[in-house]
Amino acid sequence: MANNSENKAMIDIQNVSKWYGDFQVLTDCTAAIHKGEVVVVCGPSGSGKSTLIKCVNGLEPFQQGDVIVNGISVGNPKTDLPKLRSHVGMVFQHFELFPHLSITDNLTVAQIKVLGRSKAEAVKKGLAYLDRVGLAEQANKYPAELSGGQQQRVAIARALSMDPIVMLFDEPTSALDPEMVNEVLDVMVSLAKDGMTMMCVTHEMGFARQVANRVIFMDQGRIMENCSKDEFFGTTRGERAQQFLSKILNH
Ligand SMILES: Nc1ncnc2c1ncn2[C@@H]1O[C@H](COP(=O)(O)OP(=O)(O)OP(=O)(O)O)[C@@H](O)[C@H]1O
Ligand SMILES: [Mg+2]
């Protein structure tokens, strides 16, 4: 890929605006995420967090601005988006494993079909990541035989098996029963500590405090704050972020 330099942004969101018909969902969003950084995105429901993260790998088109991922323009119609996406791991709220495939097949199908790996190579890599998320013993099961937390860890292992240059997370723990949240967060914390570049939409402020470098706060389609974790949890943030944070922390 074009750009691996440490001081250049891995994800560079440049003045992105997006409309659904007449409704402007994103307004002039600008933010950069550097190699090895963990950025948490939070904000009220409907503020555009999912839309913004989907713009990063071109799952949603935008009408103005651009997103540059590792030197490649997502907005350029000539960009091979499926190829770009094959290097951008994405984990959603709902794990979206293939129900009719075993865990091993879930881990290997895209490696074989998209990256052209041999079955043996794909299985080796997939099982190594399954072990990494603590589920080595579940390789021959089907998704329905696993708990929600386990399925989400498989979804993370599946994304990692593609050797992503960045990982995008959209509320990966919000559909889980409370007792399963930590097992998924633990995997994310360990990824962060290993230096993975991560953009995470989450309201898990414990996670943010533990590993985030920066916090982006969105409101009504705008990036209202983009500051260091210490600033965000300190006293310097704006009024809207303050209100939002006091609401979710007093939950
Ligand atoms: N396909 C769509 N067509 C029209 N409007 C949409 C579409 N998808 C999202 N929206 C609207 O865009 C706004 C932002 O939605 P988005 O899902 O990005 O918010 P969010 O911050 O992720 O919210 P949540 O915390 O509830 O997940 C909302 O007002 C939503 O209703
Ligand atoms: Mg959302």
PDB file of C-alpha atoms and ligand atoms in Angstrom:
ATOM      1  CA  MET A   1       0.000   0.000   0.000  1.00  0.00           C
ATOM      2  CA  ALA A   2       1.031   3.543  -0.697  1.00  0.00           C
ATOM      3  CA  ASN A   3       1.850   4.989   2.648  1.00  0.00           C
ATOM      4  CA  ASN A   4       3.309   3.348   5.703  1.00  0.00           C
ATOM      5  CA  SER A   5       5.033   6.314   7.205  1.00  0.00           C
ATOM      6  CA  GLU A   6       4.647   6.594  10.987  1.00  0.00           C
ATOM      7  CA  ASN A   7       3.828  10.289  11.065  1.00  0.00           C
ATOM      8  CA  LYS A   8       1.209  10.266   8.315  1.00  0.00           C
ATOM      9  CA  ALA A   9      -2.396   9.525   9.132  1.00  0.00           C
ATOM     10  CA  MET A  10      -3.560   5.952   8.627  1.00  0.00           C
ATOM     11  CA  ILE A  11      -7.112   7.283   8.374  1.00  0.00           C
ATOM     12  CA  ASP A  12      -7.479  10.884   7.238  1.00  0.00           C
ATOM     13  CA  ILE A  13     -11.069  12.126   7.248  1.00  0.00           C
ATOM     14  CA  GLN A  14     -11.086  15.388   5.318  1.00  0.00           C
ATOM     15  CA  ASN A  15     -14.108  17.711   5.447  1.00  0.00           C
ATOM     16  CA  VAL A  16     -16.609  14.925   4.870  1.00  0.00           C
ATOM     17  CA  SER A  17     -20.244  15.921   4.393  1.00  0.00           C
ATOM     18  CA  LYS A  18     -23.030  13.514   3.577  1.00  0.00           C
ATOM     19  CA  TRP A  19     -26.731  13.803   2.916  1.00  0.00           C
ATOM     20  CA  TYR A  20     -29.555  11.278   2.882  1.00  0.00           C
ATOM     21  CA  GLY A  21     -31.855  13.099   0.457  1.00  0.00           C
ATOM     22  CA  ASP A  22     -32.411  16.514   2.050  1.00  0.00           C
ATOM     23  CA  PHE A  23     -31.165  15.397   5.462  1.00  0.00           C
ATOM     24  CA  GLN A  24     -27.563  16.271   6.185  1.00  0.00           C
ATOM     25  CA  VAL A  25     -26.218  13.431   8.300  1.00  0.00           C
ATOM     26  CA  LEU A  26     -22.539  14.518   8.370  1.00  0.00           C
ATOM     27  CA  THR A  27     -21.324  18.111   8.281  1.00  0.00           C
ATOM     28  CA  ASP A  28     -17.705  18.936   7.477  1.00  0.00           C
ATOM     29  CA  CYS A  29     -16.155  16.122   9.525  1.00  0.00           C
ATOM     30  CA  THR A  30     -12.373  16.226   9.777  1.00  0.00           C
ATOM     31  CA  ALA A  31     -10.190  13.922  11.881  1.00  0.00           C
ATOM     32  CA  ALA A  32      -6.971  11.973  11.502  1.00  0.00           C
ATOM     33  CA  ILE A  33      -6.044   8.660  13.078  1.00  0.00           C
ATOM     34  CA  HIS A  34      -2.363   7.801  13.062  1.00  0.00           C
ATOM     35  CA  LYS A  35      -0.678   4.443  12.964  1.00  0.00           C
ATOM     36  CA  GLY A  36      -1.016   2.677  16.310  1.00  0.00           C
ATOM     37  CA  GLU A  37      -3.579   5.143  17.654  1.00  0.00           C
ATOM     38  CA  VAL A  38      -6.797   4.083  19.352  1.00  0.00           C
ATOM     39  CA  VAL A  39      -9.587   6.597  18.844  1.00  0.00           C
ATOM     40  CA  VAL A  40     -12.950   6.231  20.545  1.00  0.00           C
ATOM     41  CA  VAL A  41     -15.969   7.836  18.872  1.00  0.00           C
ATOM     42  CA  CYS A  42     -18.961   8.606  21.071  1.00  0.00           C
ATOM     43  CA  GLY A  43     -22.032  10.793  21.008  1.00  0.00           C
ATOM     44  CA  PRO A  44     -25.814  10.644  21.238  1.00  0.00           C
ATOM     45  CA  SER A  45     -27.926   8.230  19.222  1.00  0.00           C
ATOM     46  CA  GLY A  46     -28.405   9.520  15.689  1.00  0.00           C
ATOM     47  CA  SER A  47     -25.352  11.812  15.811  1.00  0.00           C
ATOM     48  CA  GLY A  48     -23.784  10.062  12.801  1.00  0.00           C
ATOM     49  CA  LYS A  49     -21.178   7.786  14.409  1.00  0.00           C
ATOM     50  CA  SER A  50     -22.074   4.673  12.401  1.00  0.00           C
ATOM     51  CA  THR A  51     -22.392   6.710   9.227  1.00  0.00           C
ATOM     52  CA  LEU A  52     -18.941   8.245   9.723  1.00  0.00           C
ATOM     53  CA  ILE A  53     -17.254   4.902  10.396  1.00  0.00           C
ATOM     54  CA  LYS A  54     -18.934   3.380   7.342  1.00  0.00           C
ATOM     55  CA  CYS A  55     -17.605   6.251   5.206  1.00  0.00           C
ATOM     56  CA  VAL A  56     -14.084   5.206   6.232  1.00  0.00           C
ATOM     57  CA  ASN A  57     -14.257   1.951   4.301  1.00  0.00           C
ATOM     58  CA  GLY A  58     -16.657   3.196   1.653  1.00  0.00           C
ATOM     59  CA  LEU A  59     -19.679   1.244   2.876  1.00  0.00           C
ATOM     60  CA  GLU A  60     -21.528   4.574   2.710  1.00  0.00           C
ATOM     61  CA  PRO A  61     -20.821   7.073  -0.079  1.00  0.00           C
ATOM     62  CA  PHE A  62     -20.362  10.756   0.811  1.00  0.00           C
ATOM     63  CA  GLN A  63     -20.955  13.792  -1.362  1.00  0.00           C
ATOM     64  CA  GLN A  64     -18.214  16.146  -0.126  1.00  0.00           C
ATOM     65  CA  GLY A  65     -14.690  15.774   1.203  1.00  0.00           C
ATOM     66  CA  ASP A  66     -12.608  12.618   1.179  1.00  0.00           C
ATOM     67  CA  VAL A  67     -11.273   9.881   3.399  1.00  0.00           C
ATOM     68  CA  ILE A  68      -7.700   8.724   2.776  1.00  0.00           C
ATOM     69  CA  VAL A  69      -6.911   5.284   4.195  1.00  0.00           C
ATOM     70  CA  ASN A  70      -3.199   4.510   4.158  1.00  0.00           C
ATOM     71  CA  GLY A  71      -2.754   6.862   1.219  1.00  0.00           C
ATOM     72  CA  ILE A  72      -5.738   5.591  -0.791  1.00  0.00           C
ATOM     73  CA  SER A  73      -8.711   7.850  -1.518  1.00  0.00           C
ATOM     74  CA  VAL A  74     -12.027   6.237  -0.577  1.00  0.00           C
ATOM     75  CA  GLY A  75     -13.919   8.936  -2.486  1.00  0.00           C
ATOM     76  CA  ASN A  76     -12.052   8.430  -5.756  1.00  0.00           C
ATOM     77  CA  PRO A  77     -14.411   6.479  -8.051  1.00  0.00           C
ATOM     78  CA  LYS A  78     -11.360   4.701  -9.496  1.00  0.00           C
ATOM     79  CA  THR A  79     -10.426   3.178  -6.123  1.00  0.00           C
ATOM     80  CA  ASP A  80     -11.000  -0.559  -5.854  1.00  0.00           C
ATOM     81  CA  LEU A  81     -13.167  -0.443  -2.711  1.00  0.00           C
ATOM     82  CA  PRO A  82     -13.474  -4.217  -2.213  1.00  0.00           C
ATOM     83  CA  LYS A  83      -9.669  -4.397  -2.271  1.00  0.00           C
ATOM     84  CA  LEU A  84      -9.367  -1.529   0.200  1.00  0.00           C
ATOM     85  CA  ARG A  85     -11.982  -3.133   2.482  1.00  0.00           C
ATOM     86  CA  SER A  86     -10.046  -6.382   2.486  1.00  0.00           C
ATOM     87  CA  HIS A  87      -7.380  -4.500   4.502  1.00  0.00           C
ATOM     88  CA  VAL A  88      -9.806  -2.703   6.814  1.00  0.00           C
ATOM     89  CA  GLY A  89     -11.234  -4.929   9.538  1.00  0.00           C
ATOM     90  CA  MET A  90     -14.774  -4.065  10.568  1.00  0.00           C
ATOM     91  CA  VAL A  91     -16.672  -5.445  13.557  1.00  0.00           C
ATOM     92  CA  PHE A  92     -20.316  -4.487  13.977  1.00  0.00           C
ATOM     93  CA  GLN A  93     -22.795  -4.653  16.824  1.00  0.00           C
ATOM     94  CA  HIS A  94     -24.286  -7.821  15.343  1.00  0.00           C
ATOM     95  CA  PHE A  95     -21.561 -10.299  14.655  1.00  0.00           C
ATOM     96  CA  GLU A  96     -22.821 -11.380  11.249  1.00  0.00           C
ATOM     97  CA  LEU A  97     -21.101 -14.744  11.206  1.00  0.00           C
ATOM     98  CA  PHE A  98     -22.343 -17.128   8.518  1.00  0.00           C
ATOM     99  CA  PRO A  99     -24.779 -19.370  10.432  1.00  0.00           C
ATOM    100  CA  HIS A 100     -24.401 -22.344   8.086  1.00  0.00           C
ATOM    101  CA  LEU A 101     -20.593 -22.408   8.295  1.00  0.00           C
ATOM    102  CA  SER A 102     -18.441 -23.832  11.083  1.00  0.00           C
ATOM    103  CA  ILE A 103     -16.289 -21.411  13.062  1.00  0.00           C
ATOM    104  CA  THR A 104     -13.226 -22.558  11.078  1.00  0.00           C
ATOM    105  CA  ASP A 105     -15.009 -21.948   7.774  1.00  0.00           C
ATOM    106  CA  ASN A 106     -16.197 -18.547   8.996  1.00  0.00           C
ATOM    107  CA  LEU A 107     -12.565 -17.687   9.724  1.00  0.00           C
ATOM    108  CA  THR A 108     -11.212 -18.881   6.390  1.00  0.00           C
ATOM    109  CA  VAL A 109     -13.782 -18.167   3.668  1.00  0.00           C
ATOM    110  CA  ALA A 110     -12.722 -14.558   2.984  1.00  0.00           C
ATOM    111  CA  GLN A 111      -9.023 -15.368   3.316  1.00  0.00           C
ATOM    112  CA  ILE A 112      -9.434 -17.975   0.563  1.00  0.00           C
ATOM    113  CA  LYS A 113     -11.917 -16.115  -1.672  1.00  0.00           C
ATOM    114  CA  VAL A 114     -10.670 -12.541  -1.287  1.00  0.00           C
ATOM    115  CA  LEU A 115      -6.958 -12.909  -0.493  1.00  0.00           C
ATOM    116  CA  GLY A 116      -6.419 -16.097  -2.508  1.00  0.00           C
ATOM    117  CA  ARG A 117      -4.786 -17.974   0.344  1.00  0.00           C
ATOM    118  CA  SER A 118      -4.594 -21.747   0.285  1.00  0.00           C
ATOM    119  CA  LYS A 119      -6.987 -23.574   2.568  1.00  0.00           C
ATOM    120  CA  ALA A 120      -4.101 -24.830   4.746  1.00  0.00           C
ATOM    121  CA  GLU A 121      -2.648 -21.337   5.134  1.00  0.00           C
ATOM    122  CA  ALA A 122      -6.061 -19.835   5.891  1.00  0.00           C
ATOM    123  CA  VAL A 123      -6.861 -22.477   8.507  1.00  0.00           C
ATOM    124  CA  LYS A 124      -3.484 -21.997  10.170  1.00  0.00           C
ATOM    125  CA  LYS A 125      -3.962 -18.247  10.412  1.00  0.00           C
ATOM    126  CA  GLY A 126      -7.643 -18.451  11.398  1.00  0.00           C
ATOM    127  CA  LEU A 127      -6.973 -20.936  14.190  1.00  0.00           C
ATOM    128  CA  ALA A 128      -4.063 -18.872  15.488  1.00  0.00           C
ATOM    129  CA  TYR A 129      -6.392 -15.879  15.859  1.00  0.00           C
ATOM    130  CA  LEU A 130      -9.127 -18.064  17.326  1.00  0.00           C
ATOM    131  CA  ASP A 131      -6.607 -19.084  19.961  1.00  0.00           C
ATOM    132  CA  ARG A 132      -5.669 -15.456  20.454  1.00  0.00           C
ATOM    133  CA  VAL A 133      -9.298 -14.594  21.353  1.00  0.00           C
ATOM    134  CA  GLY A 134      -9.378 -17.585  23.703  1.00  0.00           C
ATOM    135  CA  LEU A 135     -11.623 -19.861  21.660  1.00  0.00           C
ATOM    136  CA  ALA A 136      -9.279 -22.501  20.222  1.00  0.00           C
ATOM    137  CA  GLU A 137     -11.591 -25.258  21.395  1.00  0.00           C
ATOM    138  CA  GLN A 138     -14.609 -23.974  19.463  1.00  0.00           C
ATOM    139  CA  ALA A 139     -13.203 -24.389  15.946  1.00  0.00           C
ATOM    140  CA  ASN A 140     -15.602 -27.127  14.837  1.00  0.00           C
ATOM    141  CA  LYS A 141     -18.769 -25.631  16.292  1.00  0.00           C
ATOM    142  CA  TYR A 142     -21.377 -23.520  14.492  1.00  0.00           C
ATOM    143  CA  PRO A 143     -22.158 -19.906  15.462  1.00  0.00           C
ATOM    144  CA  ALA A 144     -25.496 -20.815  17.085  1.00  0.00           C
ATOM    145  CA  GLU A 145     -23.616 -23.062  19.520  1.00  0.00           C
ATOM    146  CA  LEU A 146     -21.628 -20.116  20.894  1.00  0.00           C
ATOM    147  CA  SER A 147     -22.658 -17.327  23.265  1.00  0.00           C
ATOM    148  CA  GLY A 148     -22.985 -13.772  21.955  1.00  0.00           C
ATOM    149  CA  GLY A 149     -19.657 -12.787  23.506  1.00  0.00           C
ATOM    150  CA  GLN A 150     -17.947 -15.787  21.953  1.00  0.00           C
ATOM    151  CA  GLN A 151     -19.482 -15.017  18.548  1.00  0.00           C
ATOM    152  CA  GLN A 152     -18.230 -11.461  18.747  1.00  0.00           C
ATOM    153  CA  ARG A 153     -14.729 -12.716  19.598  1.00  0.00           C
ATOM    154  CA  VAL A 154     -14.917 -14.997  16.519  1.00  0.00           C
ATOM    155  CA  ALA A 155     -15.941 -11.950  14.462  1.00  0.00           C
ATOM    156  CA  ILE A 156     -12.829 -10.137  15.734  1.00  0.00           C
ATOM    157  CA  ALA A 157     -10.625 -13.186  14.955  1.00  0.00           C
ATOM    158  CA  ARG A 158     -12.160 -13.328  11.486  1.00  0.00           C
ATOM    159  CA  ALA A 159     -11.324  -9.666  10.856  1.00  0.00           C
ATOM    160  CA  LEU A 160      -7.766 -10.135  12.175  1.00  0.00           C
ATOM    161  CA  SER A 161      -7.237 -13.154   9.912  1.00  0.00           C
ATOM    162  CA  MET A 162      -7.294 -10.754   6.952  1.00  0.00           C
ATOM    163  CA  ASP A 163      -4.189  -8.936   8.304  1.00  0.00           C
ATOM    164  CA  PRO A 164      -5.966  -5.583   8.534  1.00  0.00           C
ATOM    165  CA  ILE A 165      -4.016  -2.329   8.590  1.00  0.00           C
ATOM    166  CA  VAL A 166      -6.751  -0.777  10.767  1.00  0.00           C
ATOM    167  CA  MET A 167      -9.701  -2.114  12.733  1.00  0.00           C
ATOM    168  CA  LEU A 168     -13.060  -0.343  12.823  1.00  0.00           C
ATOM    169  CA  PHE A 169     -15.526  -1.221  15.573  1.00  0.00           C
ATOM    170  CA  ASP A 170     -19.140  -0.062  15.687  1.00  0.00           C
ATOM    171  CA  GLU A 171     -20.567  -0.671  19.174  1.00  0.00           C
ATOM    172  CA  PRO A 172     -19.193  -4.223  19.345  1.00  0.00           C
ATOM    173  CA  THR A 173     -20.476  -4.803  22.872  1.00  0.00           C
ATOM    174  CA  SER A 174     -23.815  -3.010  22.885  1.00  0.00           C
ATOM    175  CA  ALA A 175     -25.890  -6.063  21.847  1.00  0.00           C
ATOM    176  CA  LEU A 176     -24.278  -8.335  24.449  1.00  0.00           C
ATOM    177  CA  ASP A 177     -25.546  -9.416  27.821  1.00  0.00           C
ATOM    178  CA  PRO A 178     -23.618  -7.474  30.467  1.00  0.00           C
ATOM    179  CA  GLU A 179     -21.621 -10.473  31.655  1.00  0.00           C
ATOM    180  CA  MET A 180     -20.180 -10.937  28.162  1.00  0.00           C
ATOM    181  CA  VAL A 181     -19.072  -7.369  27.585  1.00  0.00           C
ATOM    182  CA  ASN A 182     -15.740  -7.687  29.364  1.00  0.00           C
ATOM    183  CA  GLU A 183     -14.515 -10.734  27.461  1.00  0.00           C
ATOM    184  CA  VAL A 184     -14.893  -8.752  24.220  1.00  0.00           C
ATOM    185  CA  LEU A 185     -13.397  -5.566  25.692  1.00  0.00           C
ATOM    186  CA  ASP A 186     -10.425  -7.601  26.980  1.00  0.00           C
ATOM    187  CA  VAL A 187      -9.690  -8.747  23.417  1.00  0.00           C
ATOM    188  CA  MET A 188      -9.952  -5.147  22.187  1.00  0.00           C
ATOM    189  CA  VAL A 189      -7.672  -3.896  24.973  1.00  0.00           C
ATOM    190  CA  SER A 190      -5.064  -6.505  24.081  1.00  0.00           C
ATOM    191  CA  LEU A 191      -5.245  -5.516  20.404  1.00  0.00           C
ATOM    192  CA  ALA A 192      -4.800  -1.871  21.354  1.00  0.00           C
ATOM    193  CA  LYS A 193      -1.803  -2.714  23.527  1.00  0.00           C
ATOM    194  CA  ASP A 194      -0.261  -4.618  20.619  1.00  0.00           C
ATOM    195  CA  GLY A 195      -0.313  -1.424  18.572  1.00  0.00           C
ATOM    196  CA  MET A 196      -3.293  -2.035  16.280  1.00  0.00           C
ATOM    197  CA  THR A 197      -4.707   1.162  14.774  1.00  0.00           C
ATOM    198  CA  MET A 198      -8.315   1.270  15.955  1.00  0.00           C
ATOM    199  CA  MET A 199     -11.354   3.489  15.440  1.00  0.00           C
ATOM    200  CA  CYS A 200     -14.017   2.371  17.896  1.00  0.00           C
ATOM    201  CA  VAL A 201     -17.557   3.647  18.214  1.00  0.00           C
ATOM    202  CA  THR A 202     -18.347   2.727  21.793  1.00  0.00           C
ATOM    203  CA  HIS A 203     -19.872   4.101  24.950  1.00  0.00           C
ATOM    204  CA  GLU A 204     -17.642   1.908  27.082  1.00  0.00           C
ATOM    205  CA  MET A 205     -15.853   4.734  28.833  1.00  0.00           C
ATOM    206  CA  GLY A 206     -13.790   2.272  30.905  1.00  0.00           C
ATOM    207  CA  PHE A 207     -12.298   1.054  27.630  1.00  0.00           C
ATOM    208  CA  ALA A 208     -11.742   4.632  26.513  1.00  0.00           C
ATOM    209  CA  ARG A 209      -9.980   5.496  29.738  1.00  0.00           C
ATOM    210  CA  GLN A 210      -7.824   2.392  29.581  1.00  0.00           C
ATOM    211  CA  VAL A 211      -6.545   2.452  25.997  1.00  0.00           C
ATOM    212  CA  ALA A 212      -7.845   5.373  23.940  1.00  0.00           C
ATOM    213  CA  ASN A 213      -5.348   7.951  22.778  1.00  0.00           C
ATOM    214  CA  ARG A 214      -8.092  10.311  21.732  1.00  0.00           C
ATOM    215  CA  VAL A 215     -11.842  10.683  21.971  1.00  0.00           C
ATOM    216  CA  ILE A 216     -14.041  12.085  19.209  1.00  0.00           C
ATOM    217  CA  PHE A 217     -17.418  13.378  20.356  1.00  0.00           C
ATOM    218  CA  MET A 218     -20.118  13.770  17.707  1.00  0.00           C
ATOM    219  CA  ASP A 219     -23.391  15.633  17.870  1.00  0.00           C
ATOM    220  CA  GLN A 220     -25.882  16.195  15.052  1.00  0.00           C
ATOM    221  CA  GLY A 221     -23.481  15.059  12.354  1.00  0.00           C
ATOM    222  CA  ARG A 222     -20.573  17.203  13.484  1.00  0.00           C
ATOM    223  CA  ILE A 223     -17.340  16.381  15.242  1.00  0.00           C
ATOM    224  CA  MET A 224     -17.686  18.602  18.298  1.00  0.00           C
ATOM    225  CA  GLU A 225     -14.597  17.392  20.158  1.00  0.00           C
ATOM    226  CA  ASN A 226     -11.475  15.592  19.041  1.00  0.00           C
ATOM    227  CA  CYS A 227      -9.168  15.664  21.988  1.00  0.00           C
ATOM    228  CA  SER A 228      -6.821  13.579  24.093  1.00  0.00           C
ATOM    229  CA  LYS A 229      -8.388  11.170  26.528  1.00  0.00           C
ATOM    230  CA  ASP A 230      -7.125  13.275  29.432  1.00  0.00           C
ATOM    231  CA  GLU A 231      -8.727  16.413  28.032  1.00  0.00           C
ATOM    232  CA  PHE A 232     -11.972  14.575  27.351  1.00  0.00           C
ATOM    233  CA  PHE A 233     -12.258  13.143  30.835  1.00  0.00           C
ATOM    234  CA  GLY A 234     -10.890  16.316  32.358  1.00  0.00           C
ATOM    235  CA  THR A 235     -12.670  19.618  32.528  1.00  0.00           C
ATOM    236  CA  THR A 236     -11.772  21.223  29.233  1.00  0.00           C
ATOM    237  CA  ARG A 237     -14.424  19.635  27.037  1.00  0.00           C
ATOM    238  CA  GLY A 238     -17.382  21.562  25.670  1.00  0.00           C
ATOM    239  CA  GLU A 239     -20.814  21.744  27.183  1.00  0.00           C
ATOM    240  CA  ARG A 240     -22.508  19.176  24.912  1.00  0.00           C
ATOM    241  CA  ALA A 241     -19.819  16.569  25.569  1.00  0.00           C
ATOM    242  CA  GLN A 242     -20.016  17.351  29.277  1.00  0.00           C
ATOM    243  CA  GLN A 243     -23.781  16.774  29.315  1.00  0.00           C
ATOM    244  CA  PHE A 244     -23.453  13.591  27.284  1.00  0.00           C
ATOM    245  CA  LEU A 245     -20.723  12.182  29.487  1.00  0.00           C
ATOM    246  CA  SER A 246     -22.549  12.933  32.717  1.00  0.00           C
ATOM    247  CA  LYS A 247     -25.598  11.151  31.304  1.00  0.00           C
ATOM    248  CA  ILE A 248     -23.798   7.961  30.331  1.00  0.00           C
ATOM    249  CA  LEU A 249     -21.587   7.868  33.426  1.00  0.00           C
ATOM    250  CA  ASN A 250     -24.592   8.220  35.729  1.00  0.00           C
ATOM    251  CA  HIS A 251     -26.439   5.417  33.963  1.00  0.00           C
TER     252      HIS A 251
HETATM  253  N1  LIG B   1     -30.084   4.805   5.256  1.00  0.00           N
HETATM  254  C1  LIG B   1     -30.507   5.916   5.860  1.00  0.00           C
HETATM  255  N2  LIG B   1     -31.421   6.734   5.270  1.00  0.00           N
HETATM  256  C2  LIG B   1     -31.814   7.874   5.868  1.00  0.00           C
HETATM  257  N3  LIG B   1     -31.390   8.303   7.076  1.00  0.00           N
HETATM  258  C3  LIG B   1     -30.495   7.533   7.712  1.00  0.00           C
HETATM  259  C4  LIG B   1     -30.006   6.296   7.148  1.00  0.00           C
HETATM  260  N4  LIG B   1     -29.130   5.754   8.027  1.00  0.00           N
HETATM  261  C5  LIG B   1     -29.063   6.591   9.075  1.00  0.00           C
HETATM  262  N5  LIG B   1     -29.883   7.658   8.897  1.00  0.00           N
HETATM  263  C6  LIG B   1     -30.061   8.782   9.818  1.00  0.00           C
HETATM  264  O1  LIG B   1     -28.808   9.409   9.965  1.00  0.00           O
HETATM  265  C7  LIG B   1     -28.613   9.819  11.312  1.00  0.00           C
HETATM  266  C8  LIG B   1     -27.328   9.235  11.839  1.00  0.00           C
HETATM  267  O2  LIG B   1     -27.435   7.834  11.933  1.00  0.00           O
HETATM  268  P1  LIG B   1     -26.279   6.927  12.504  1.00  0.00           P
HETATM  269  O3  LIG B   1     -26.765   5.538  12.424  1.00  0.00           O
HETATM  270  O4  LIG B   1     -25.010   7.260  11.819  1.00  0.00           O
HETATM  271  O5  LIG B   1     -26.215   7.438  14.015  1.00  0.00           O
HETATM  272  P2  LIG B   1     -25.428   6.833  15.260  1.00  0.00           P
HETATM  273  O6  LIG B   1     -24.715   7.969  15.884  1.00  0.00           O
HETATM  274  O7  LIG B   1     -24.640   5.660  14.831  1.00  0.00           O
HETATM  275  O8  LIG B   1     -26.629   6.400  16.233  1.00  0.00           O
HETATM  276  P3  LIG B   1     -26.744   5.142  17.256  1.00  0.00           P
HETATM  277  O9  LIG B   1     -26.000   5.568  18.501  1.00  0.00           O
HETATM  278  O10 LIG B   1     -28.210   5.036  17.514  1.00  0.00           O
HETATM  279  O11 LIG B   1     -26.164   3.944  16.594  1.00  0.00           O
HETATM  280  C9  LIG B   1     -29.855   9.394  12.073  1.00  0.00           C
HETATM  281  O12 LIG B   1     -30.694  10.507  12.158  1.00  0.00           O
HETATM  282  C10 LIG B   1     -30.454   8.334  11.200  1.00  0.00           C
HETATM  283  O13 LIG B   1     -31.846   8.299  11.353  1.00  0.00           O
HETATM  284 MG    MG B   2     -24.710   3.637  15.339  1.00  0.00          MG
END
